[in-house]
Amino acid sequence: MYDRSGTAEHEDARIAADFLAGKSRGLEGLYAAYGTLLFSVARKILENGEDAQDCVHDALLRLWQNSESYRPERGSLRNYLLVCVRNEALTRRRNAARRFRIEERATFAEGPAYEFEVSDHVERDRLRRALGSLPADQRAALELAYFGHLTHVQVAERLGEPLGTIKSRIALALRKLNAALAAPGAGAS
Amino acid sequence: MSATSDGPGAGRHLGDLAELHALGALEPDERAFVEAHVASCARCGEALGAAEATVAALDEAFVPLVAPPERLGERIAASAGVALVRPLAPQRAVRRSVSPSVRALATAAALAFAVGIGGSALVERNADVREAGRQSAILATIANSHFNHVGFMARTAAAPVGKVLYARDGSWFYVIVDGVTCDCRVIARSAGGERDLGKLQVRGSTATLFVRDVPQPASLELVDATGKVVSAANLRYAAP
C-alpha cells in the first residue's frame, strides 16, 4: 500500500515552508503543484480565461507579498490558496454581474482551451454519493452556494427561506461532507 | 457546538460563517470579519481549515482541469520580482484530443525512430538489434492506433517529467519519462485494486515502459524505490 496522502502532505508542507520563507523555489513549487487547479477553479467561476488569469495572478501576488495572512495551524496552504482564489473569483463575478449580467455571457473571449478529465474519479463518486445522501433541503442550499456561486443571501432569496435557516443548512451540509470524506466509503446522513 | 455567532460581531465565534466563507458565500464585510477573527482564534481557525479542505475536495472532484496559459506563469514571476531558473509552469500537462496533425507527427516520429532517420540518439544508444526491433514494433503499434496522451502530475518536487500515451480502447499503454533519477515502477490503479506493471526501462535520459492487456486502469502511478508515489496520471477511454 502506498502512502499517497502522506506524500502529498509532506510535499505541501515543503512548498509552504519555502513559499512563506519568500524563496523563489517556493513560488515555483506552489505554482507547479497547484497552478492548474487554481486556474481551473477561477475559470470555472468566471467563465473566462483572461479574467481567470487576472484572478489567479492577483490572489497569488497578494499572498506572496503578505504571507502572514496565512496561518499554518488553520490548515494547508493549498486549501487556503484555493479559498483565496475562489473568493477573489466570486467577488469579480458578482461585481461583473452587477455591471454586465455575466451569467448571460455564453462564450469565452479567449482561444480554444483544452480540458482534461476531472482529477479523481473515485473521490468524485464518493462525493456524489455523499451529496446524494444529504437531506434534500440541505443539498439544495449547498448546491446553490457551491455550483451556483450564490451568496447565502441569494440562496435564501432563491429558496424563499429565512437567512438563518439557509446558513445553517449550508454549513451543516458541508460538515456532513467533511465527515463523509473522513470516513472512506461512508455517505452523509 | 461551541460557536455562537450568526453574523459579524466582536467577541463572537464564527459558527456557520466558517463553512460559508470557505464556499465563498459571504459578503465582503462578513469575509473581513472571518479573516480578522481567525487571526486570533485557533478554534475557529481549525473549523475554517476543515471547511476549506472540504471545499478543496469538491473542487478537485468537480472542476474540469484546464492548464493555464504559459504567460500567466511569466506574469506572476515578473510581478513577484523573483528570478527563476525555470519558467513558472504547472507540472501537469494539458490533455488534448489527438488531432490529425498530432497523429501525423507521432507517426513520423515513430517511423524515424524505427529506421534511424535523422541520427536518432535513442537508436544510436540501442545498438542491440533485438531491442531496436522491439521498439519498432511498439512505435508501429502507436502510430497505427487511435490514442490519447496525458502528462503525469507531480506528487513530489523531484518527480520526473513524463507522460502516458495510451490506446483509446485501453489495449496498450506507453509510459515515457524524462530525466529519471529514481528507480521507478509503474502501478496501474483501478476500482478493483492496483497492479504493478513493472519497472521503467532507462535508456540514456529517457525511460519507457510499454504494456498491453491491462484492463483499463483509472490511473497510472510512478512509484519510487521507497514505495512513494512520485507522480500520477488519470486516464479515460472511449465509450465502448
PDB file of C-alpha atoms in Angstrom, chain A:
ATOM      1  CA  MET A   1       0.000   0.000   0.000  1.00  0.00           C
ATOM      2  CA  TYR A   2       1.439   3.350  -0.993  1.00  0.00           C
ATOM      3  CA  ASP A   3       1.228   6.313   1.302  1.00  0.00           C
ATOM      4  CA  ARG A   4      -0.346   8.766  -1.103  1.00  0.00           C
ATOM      5  CA  SER A   5      -1.788  11.238   1.353  1.00  0.00           C
ATOM      6  CA  GLY A   6       1.371  11.279   3.439  1.00  0.00           C
ATOM      7  CA  THR A   7       3.458  12.059   0.381  1.00  0.00           C
ATOM      8  CA  ALA A   8       1.137  14.851  -0.713  1.00  0.00           C
ATOM      9  CA  GLU A   9       1.008  16.365   2.755  1.00  0.00           C
ATOM     10  CA  HIS A  10       4.774  16.251   3.076  1.00  0.00           C
ATOM     11  CA  GLU A  11       5.149  17.929  -0.282  1.00  0.00           C
ATOM     12  CA  ASP A  12       2.524  20.556   0.593  1.00  0.00           C
ATOM     13  CA  ALA A  13       4.407  21.308   3.801  1.00  0.00           C
ATOM     14  CA  ARG A  14       7.718  21.701   1.983  1.00  0.00           C
ATOM     15  CA  ILE A  15       6.190  24.017  -0.599  1.00  0.00           C
ATOM     16  CA  ALA A  16       4.510  26.061   2.127  1.00  0.00           C
ATOM     17  CA  ALA A  17       7.750  26.396   4.099  1.00  0.00           C
ATOM     18  CA  ASP A  18       9.655  27.632   1.055  1.00  0.00           C
ATOM     19  CA  PHE A  19       6.859  29.922  -0.062  1.00  0.00           C
ATOM     20  CA  LEU A  20       6.376  31.501   3.345  1.00  0.00           C
ATOM     21  CA  ALA A  21      10.134  31.995   3.609  1.00  0.00           C
ATOM     22  CA  GLY A  22       9.969  34.045   0.423  1.00  0.00           C
ATOM     23  CA  LYS A  23      12.115  31.615  -1.541  1.00  0.00           C
ATOM     24  CA  SER A  24      11.664  31.660  -5.285  1.00  0.00           C
ATOM     25  CA  ARG A  25      11.556  27.866  -5.323  1.00  0.00           C
ATOM     26  CA  GLY A  26       8.533  28.105  -3.030  1.00  0.00           C
ATOM     27  CA  LEU A  27       6.679  30.175  -5.604  1.00  0.00           C
ATOM     28  CA  GLU A  28       7.882  27.853  -8.328  1.00  0.00           C
ATOM     29  CA  GLY A  29       6.817  24.752  -6.419  1.00  0.00           C
ATOM     30  CA  LEU A  30       3.471  26.206  -5.460  1.00  0.00           C
ATOM     31  CA  TYR A  31       2.595  27.207  -8.996  1.00  0.00           C
ATOM     32  CA  ALA A  32       3.821  23.895 -10.352  1.00  0.00           C
ATOM     33  CA  ALA A  33       1.767  21.878  -7.900  1.00  0.00           C
ATOM     34  CA  TYR A  34      -1.424  23.936  -7.691  1.00  0.00           C
ATOM     35  CA  GLY A  35      -1.387  26.303 -10.689  1.00  0.00           C
ATOM     36  CA  THR A  36      -3.653  24.210 -12.859  1.00  0.00           C
ATOM     37  CA  LEU A  37      -6.255  23.649 -10.148  1.00  0.00           C
ATOM     38  CA  LEU A  38      -6.210  27.320  -9.098  1.00  0.00           C
ATOM     39  CA  PHE A  39      -6.639  28.483 -12.673  1.00  0.00           C
ATOM     40  CA  SER A  40      -9.340  25.897 -13.321  1.00  0.00           C
ATOM     41  CA  VAL A  41     -11.374  26.975 -10.298  1.00  0.00           C
ATOM     42  CA  ALA A  42     -11.110  30.632 -11.301  1.00  0.00           C
ATOM     43  CA  ARG A  43     -12.010  29.848 -14.890  1.00  0.00           C
ATOM     44  CA  LYS A  44     -14.976  27.738 -13.845  1.00  0.00           C
ATOM     45  CA  ILE A  45     -16.374  30.566 -11.747  1.00  0.00           C
ATOM     46  CA  LEU A  46     -15.567  33.429 -14.105  1.00  0.00           C
ATOM     47  CA  GLU A  47     -16.307  31.537 -17.322  1.00  0.00           C
ATOM     48  CA  ASN A  48     -13.490  33.468 -18.926  1.00  0.00           C
ATOM     49  CA  GLY A  49      -9.810  32.599 -19.230  1.00  0.00           C
ATOM     50  CA  GLU A  50      -8.489  36.158 -19.261  1.00  0.00           C
ATOM     51  CA  ASP A  51     -10.388  37.078 -16.108  1.00  0.00           C
ATOM     52  CA  ALA A  52      -9.228  33.831 -14.518  1.00  0.00           C
ATOM     53  CA  GLN A  53      -5.600  34.742 -15.186  1.00  0.00           C
ATOM     54  CA  ASP A  54      -6.061  38.126 -13.530  1.00  0.00           C
ATOM     55  CA  CYS A  55      -7.740  36.453 -10.594  1.00  0.00           C
ATOM     56  CA  VAL A  56      -5.010  33.862 -10.000  1.00  0.00           C
ATOM     57  CA  HIS A  57      -2.284  36.450 -10.549  1.00  0.00           C
ATOM     58  CA  ASP A  58      -3.773  38.851  -8.005  1.00  0.00           C
ATOM     59  CA  ALA A  59      -4.535  36.190  -5.394  1.00  0.00           C
ATOM     60  CA  LEU A  60      -1.061  34.660  -5.635  1.00  0.00           C
ATOM     61  CA  LEU A  61       0.690  38.015  -5.550  1.00  0.00           C
ATOM     62  CA  ARG A  62      -1.334  39.148  -2.563  1.00  0.00           C
ATOM     63  CA  LEU A  63      -0.287  36.076  -0.620  1.00  0.00           C
ATOM     64  CA  TRP A  64       3.332  36.296  -1.806  1.00  0.00           C
ATOM     65  CA  GLN A  65       3.546  39.878  -0.601  1.00  0.00           C
ATOM     66  CA  ASN A  66       1.569  39.289   2.601  1.00  0.00           C
ATOM     67  CA  SER A  67       2.297  35.712   3.583  1.00  0.00           C
ATOM     68  CA  GLU A  68       1.494  36.477   7.235  1.00  0.00           C
ATOM     69  CA  SER A  69      -2.175  36.311   6.269  1.00  0.00           C
ATOM     70  CA  TYR A  70      -1.806  32.530   6.143  1.00  0.00           C
ATOM     71  CA  ARG A  71      -1.521  30.684   9.433  1.00  0.00           C
ATOM     72  CA  PRO A  72      -0.325  27.077   9.194  1.00  0.00           C
ATOM     73  CA  GLU A  73      -2.451  25.939  12.153  1.00  0.00           C
ATOM     74  CA  ARG A  74      -5.529  26.736  10.076  1.00  0.00           C
ATOM     75  CA  GLY A  75      -4.811  24.048   7.500  1.00  0.00           C
ATOM     76  CA  SER A  76      -2.820  23.537   4.341  1.00  0.00           C
ATOM     77  CA  LEU A  77      -1.552  26.438   2.266  1.00  0.00           C
ATOM     78  CA  ARG A  78      -3.031  24.751  -0.774  1.00  0.00           C
ATOM     79  CA  ASN A  79      -6.558  24.745   0.619  1.00  0.00           C
ATOM     80  CA  TYR A  80      -6.146  28.299   1.890  1.00  0.00           C
ATOM     81  CA  LEU A  81      -4.996  29.464  -1.510  1.00  0.00           C
ATOM     82  CA  LEU A  82      -7.890  27.688  -3.207  1.00  0.00           C
ATOM     83  CA  VAL A  83     -10.324  29.572  -0.992  1.00  0.00           C
ATOM     84  CA  CYS A  84      -8.478  32.833  -1.681  1.00  0.00           C
ATOM     85  CA  VAL A  85      -8.807  32.271  -5.416  1.00  0.00           C
ATOM     86  CA  ARG A  86     -12.419  31.154  -5.045  1.00  0.00           C
ATOM     87  CA  ASN A  87     -13.355  34.253  -3.072  1.00  0.00           C
ATOM     88  CA  GLU A  88     -11.424  36.521  -5.443  1.00  0.00           C
ATOM     89  CA  ALA A  89     -13.151  34.948  -8.434  1.00  0.00           C
ATOM     90  CA  LEU A  90     -16.589  35.164  -6.839  1.00  0.00           C
ATOM     91  CA  THR A  91     -16.042  38.815  -5.970  1.00  0.00           C
ATOM     92  CA  ARG A  92     -15.106  39.538  -9.562  1.00  0.00           C
ATOM     93  CA  ARG A  93     -18.038  37.525 -10.865  1.00  0.00           C
ATOM     94  CA  ARG A  94     -20.533  39.270  -8.617  1.00  0.00           C
ATOM     95  CA  ASN A  95     -19.128  42.708  -9.402  1.00  0.00           C
ATOM     96  CA  ALA A  96     -19.227  41.959 -13.102  1.00  0.00           C
ATOM     97  CA  ALA A  97     -22.729  40.557 -12.812  1.00  0.00           C
ATOM     98  CA  ARG A  98     -23.877  43.797 -11.316  1.00  0.00           C
ATOM     99  CA  ARG A  99     -22.455  45.660 -14.283  1.00  0.00           C
ATOM    100  CA  PHE A 100     -22.851  43.305 -17.198  1.00  0.00           C
ATOM    101  CA  ARG A 101     -25.038  40.400 -16.076  1.00  0.00           C
ATOM    102  CA  ILE A 102     -22.166  37.998 -16.585  1.00  0.00           C
ATOM    103  CA  GLU A 103     -24.434  34.981 -16.247  1.00  0.00           C
ATOM    104  CA  GLU A 104     -25.781  35.661 -19.715  1.00  0.00           C
ATOM    105  CA  ARG A 105     -22.377  35.504 -21.379  1.00  0.00           C
ATOM    106  CA  ALA A 106     -22.128  32.160 -23.074  1.00  0.00           C
ATOM    107  CA  THR A 107     -18.791  32.224 -24.855  1.00  0.00           C
ATOM    108  CA  PHE A 108     -15.181  32.598 -23.842  1.00  0.00           C
ATOM    109  CA  ALA A 109     -13.177  35.599 -25.012  1.00  0.00           C
ATOM    110  CA  GLU A 110     -10.043  33.514 -25.437  1.00  0.00           C
ATOM    111  CA  GLY A 111      -8.975  30.875 -27.918  1.00  0.00           C
ATOM    112  CA  PRO A 112      -9.638  27.192 -27.526  1.00  0.00           C
ATOM    113  CA  ALA A 113      -8.822  25.686 -24.180  1.00  0.00           C
ATOM    114  CA  TYR A 114      -8.203  22.035 -23.594  1.00  0.00           C
ATOM    115  CA  GLU A 115      -9.916  20.411 -20.693  1.00  0.00           C
ATOM    116  CA  PHE A 116      -8.790  17.142 -19.354  1.00  0.00           C
ATOM    117  CA  GLU A 117     -10.575  14.763 -17.095  1.00  0.00           C
ATOM    118  CA  VAL A 118     -11.542  15.579 -13.538  1.00  0.00           C
ATOM    119  CA  SER A 119      -8.704  14.647 -11.301  1.00  0.00           C
ATOM    120  CA  ASP A 120     -10.055  11.781  -9.287  1.00  0.00           C
ATOM    121  CA  HIS A 121     -12.981   9.590 -10.294  1.00  0.00           C
ATOM    122  CA  VAL A 122     -13.022   7.740  -7.001  1.00  0.00           C
ATOM    123  CA  GLU A 123     -13.268  10.928  -4.959  1.00  0.00           C
ATOM    124  CA  ARG A 124     -15.863  12.368  -7.300  1.00  0.00           C
ATOM    125  CA  ASP A 125     -18.039   9.282  -6.995  1.00  0.00           C
ATOM    126  CA  ARG A 126     -17.658   9.293  -3.238  1.00  0.00           C
ATOM    127  CA  LEU A 127     -18.616  12.968  -3.048  1.00  0.00           C
ATOM    128  CA  ARG A 128     -21.579  12.391  -5.338  1.00  0.00           C
ATOM    129  CA  ARG A 129     -22.793   9.640  -3.055  1.00  0.00           C
ATOM    130  CA  ALA A 130     -22.288  11.858  -0.040  1.00  0.00           C
ATOM    131  CA  LEU A 131     -24.130  14.722  -1.721  1.00  0.00           C
ATOM    132  CA  GLY A 132     -26.909  12.370  -2.704  1.00  0.00           C
ATOM    133  CA  SER A 133     -27.368  11.194   0.851  1.00  0.00           C
ATOM    134  CA  LEU A 134     -27.839  14.717   2.229  1.00  0.00           C
ATOM    135  CA  PRO A 135     -31.371  15.780   3.141  1.00  0.00           C
ATOM    136  CA  ALA A 136     -32.926  17.496   0.129  1.00  0.00           C
ATOM    137  CA  ASP A 137     -33.160  20.919   1.745  1.00  0.00           C
ATOM    138  CA  GLN A 138     -29.511  20.875   2.800  1.00  0.00           C
ATOM    139  CA  ARG A 139     -28.350  19.620  -0.549  1.00  0.00           C
ATOM    140  CA  ALA A 140     -30.319  22.281  -2.431  1.00  0.00           C
ATOM    141  CA  ALA A 141     -28.830  25.059  -0.331  1.00  0.00           C
ATOM    142  CA  LEU A 142     -25.281  23.735  -0.654  1.00  0.00           C
ATOM    143  CA  GLU A 143     -25.559  23.220  -4.394  1.00  0.00           C
ATOM    144  CA  LEU A 144     -26.803  26.744  -4.965  1.00  0.00           C
ATOM    145  CA  ALA A 145     -23.867  28.073  -2.955  1.00  0.00           C
ATOM    146  CA  TYR A 146     -21.163  25.863  -4.461  1.00  0.00           C
ATOM    147  CA  PHE A 147     -22.299  25.118  -8.006  1.00  0.00           C
ATOM    148  CA  GLY A 148     -24.477  28.216  -8.387  1.00  0.00           C
ATOM    149  CA  HIS A 149     -21.874  30.596  -6.930  1.00  0.00           C
ATOM    150  CA  LEU A 150     -24.544  32.375  -4.884  1.00  0.00           C
ATOM    151  CA  THR A 151     -24.115  34.112  -1.550  1.00  0.00           C
ATOM    152  CA  HIS A 152     -26.121  32.854   1.390  1.00  0.00           C
ATOM    153  CA  VAL A 153     -28.371  35.890   0.999  1.00  0.00           C
ATOM    154  CA  GLN A 154     -29.048  34.979  -2.623  1.00  0.00           C
ATOM    155  CA  VAL A 155     -29.640  31.332  -1.710  1.00  0.00           C
ATOM    156  CA  ALA A 156     -32.195  32.405   0.901  1.00  0.00           C
ATOM    157  CA  GLU A 157     -33.937  34.600  -1.624  1.00  0.00           C
ATOM    158  CA  ARG A 158     -33.910  31.859  -4.244  1.00  0.00           C
ATOM    159  CA  LEU A 159     -35.349  29.255  -1.884  1.00  0.00           C
ATOM    160  CA  GLY A 160     -37.682  31.618  -0.063  1.00  0.00           C
ATOM    161  CA  GLU A 161     -36.369  30.601   3.336  1.00  0.00           C
ATOM    162  CA  PRO A 162     -35.147  32.664   6.310  1.00  0.00           C
ATOM    163  CA  LEU A 163     -31.482  33.646   6.117  1.00  0.00           C
ATOM    164  CA  GLY A 164     -30.543  31.911   9.368  1.00  0.00           C
ATOM    165  CA  THR A 165     -32.123  28.678   8.190  1.00  0.00           C
ATOM    166  CA  ILE A 166     -30.172  28.762   4.949  1.00  0.00           C
ATOM    167  CA  LYS A 167     -26.893  29.497   6.678  1.00  0.00           C
ATOM    168  CA  SER A 168     -27.408  26.545   8.975  1.00  0.00           C
ATOM    169  CA  ARG A 169     -28.374  24.221   6.152  1.00  0.00           C
ATOM    170  CA  ILE A 170     -25.322  25.108   4.067  1.00  0.00           C
ATOM    171  CA  ALA A 171     -22.939  24.792   6.995  1.00  0.00           C
ATOM    172  CA  LEU A 172     -24.448  21.528   8.160  1.00  0.00           C
ATOM    173  CA  ALA A 173     -24.300  20.074   4.662  1.00  0.00           C
ATOM    174  CA  LEU A 174     -20.615  20.936   4.328  1.00  0.00           C
ATOM    175  CA  ARG A 175     -19.822  19.460   7.734  1.00  0.00           C
ATOM    176  CA  LYS A 176     -21.554  16.235   6.727  1.00  0.00           C
ATOM    177  CA  LEU A 177     -19.498  16.082   3.554  1.00  0.00           C
ATOM    178  CA  ASN A 178     -16.390  16.620   5.639  1.00  0.00           C
ATOM    179  CA  ALA A 179     -17.381  13.726   7.857  1.00  0.00           C
ATOM    180  CA  ALA A 180     -18.110  11.551   4.831  1.00  0.00           C
ATOM    181  CA  LEU A 181     -14.660  12.296   3.406  1.00  0.00           C
ATOM    182  CA  ALA A 182     -13.060  11.398   6.697  1.00  0.00           C
ATOM    183  CA  ALA A 183     -14.787   8.026   6.683  1.00  0.00           C
ATOM    184  CA  PRO A 184     -13.970   6.265   3.393  1.00  0.00           C
ATOM    185  CA  GLY A 185     -16.963   4.556   1.879  1.00  0.00           C
ATOM    186  CA  ALA A 186     -19.429   6.315   4.132  1.00  0.00           C
ATOM    187  CA  GLY A 187     -22.151   8.642   2.933  1.00  0.00           C
ATOM    188  CA  ALA A 188     -23.566  11.679   4.657  1.00  0.00           C
ATOM    189  CA  SER A 189     -26.619  11.365   6.833  1.00  0.00           C
TER     190      SER A 189
END
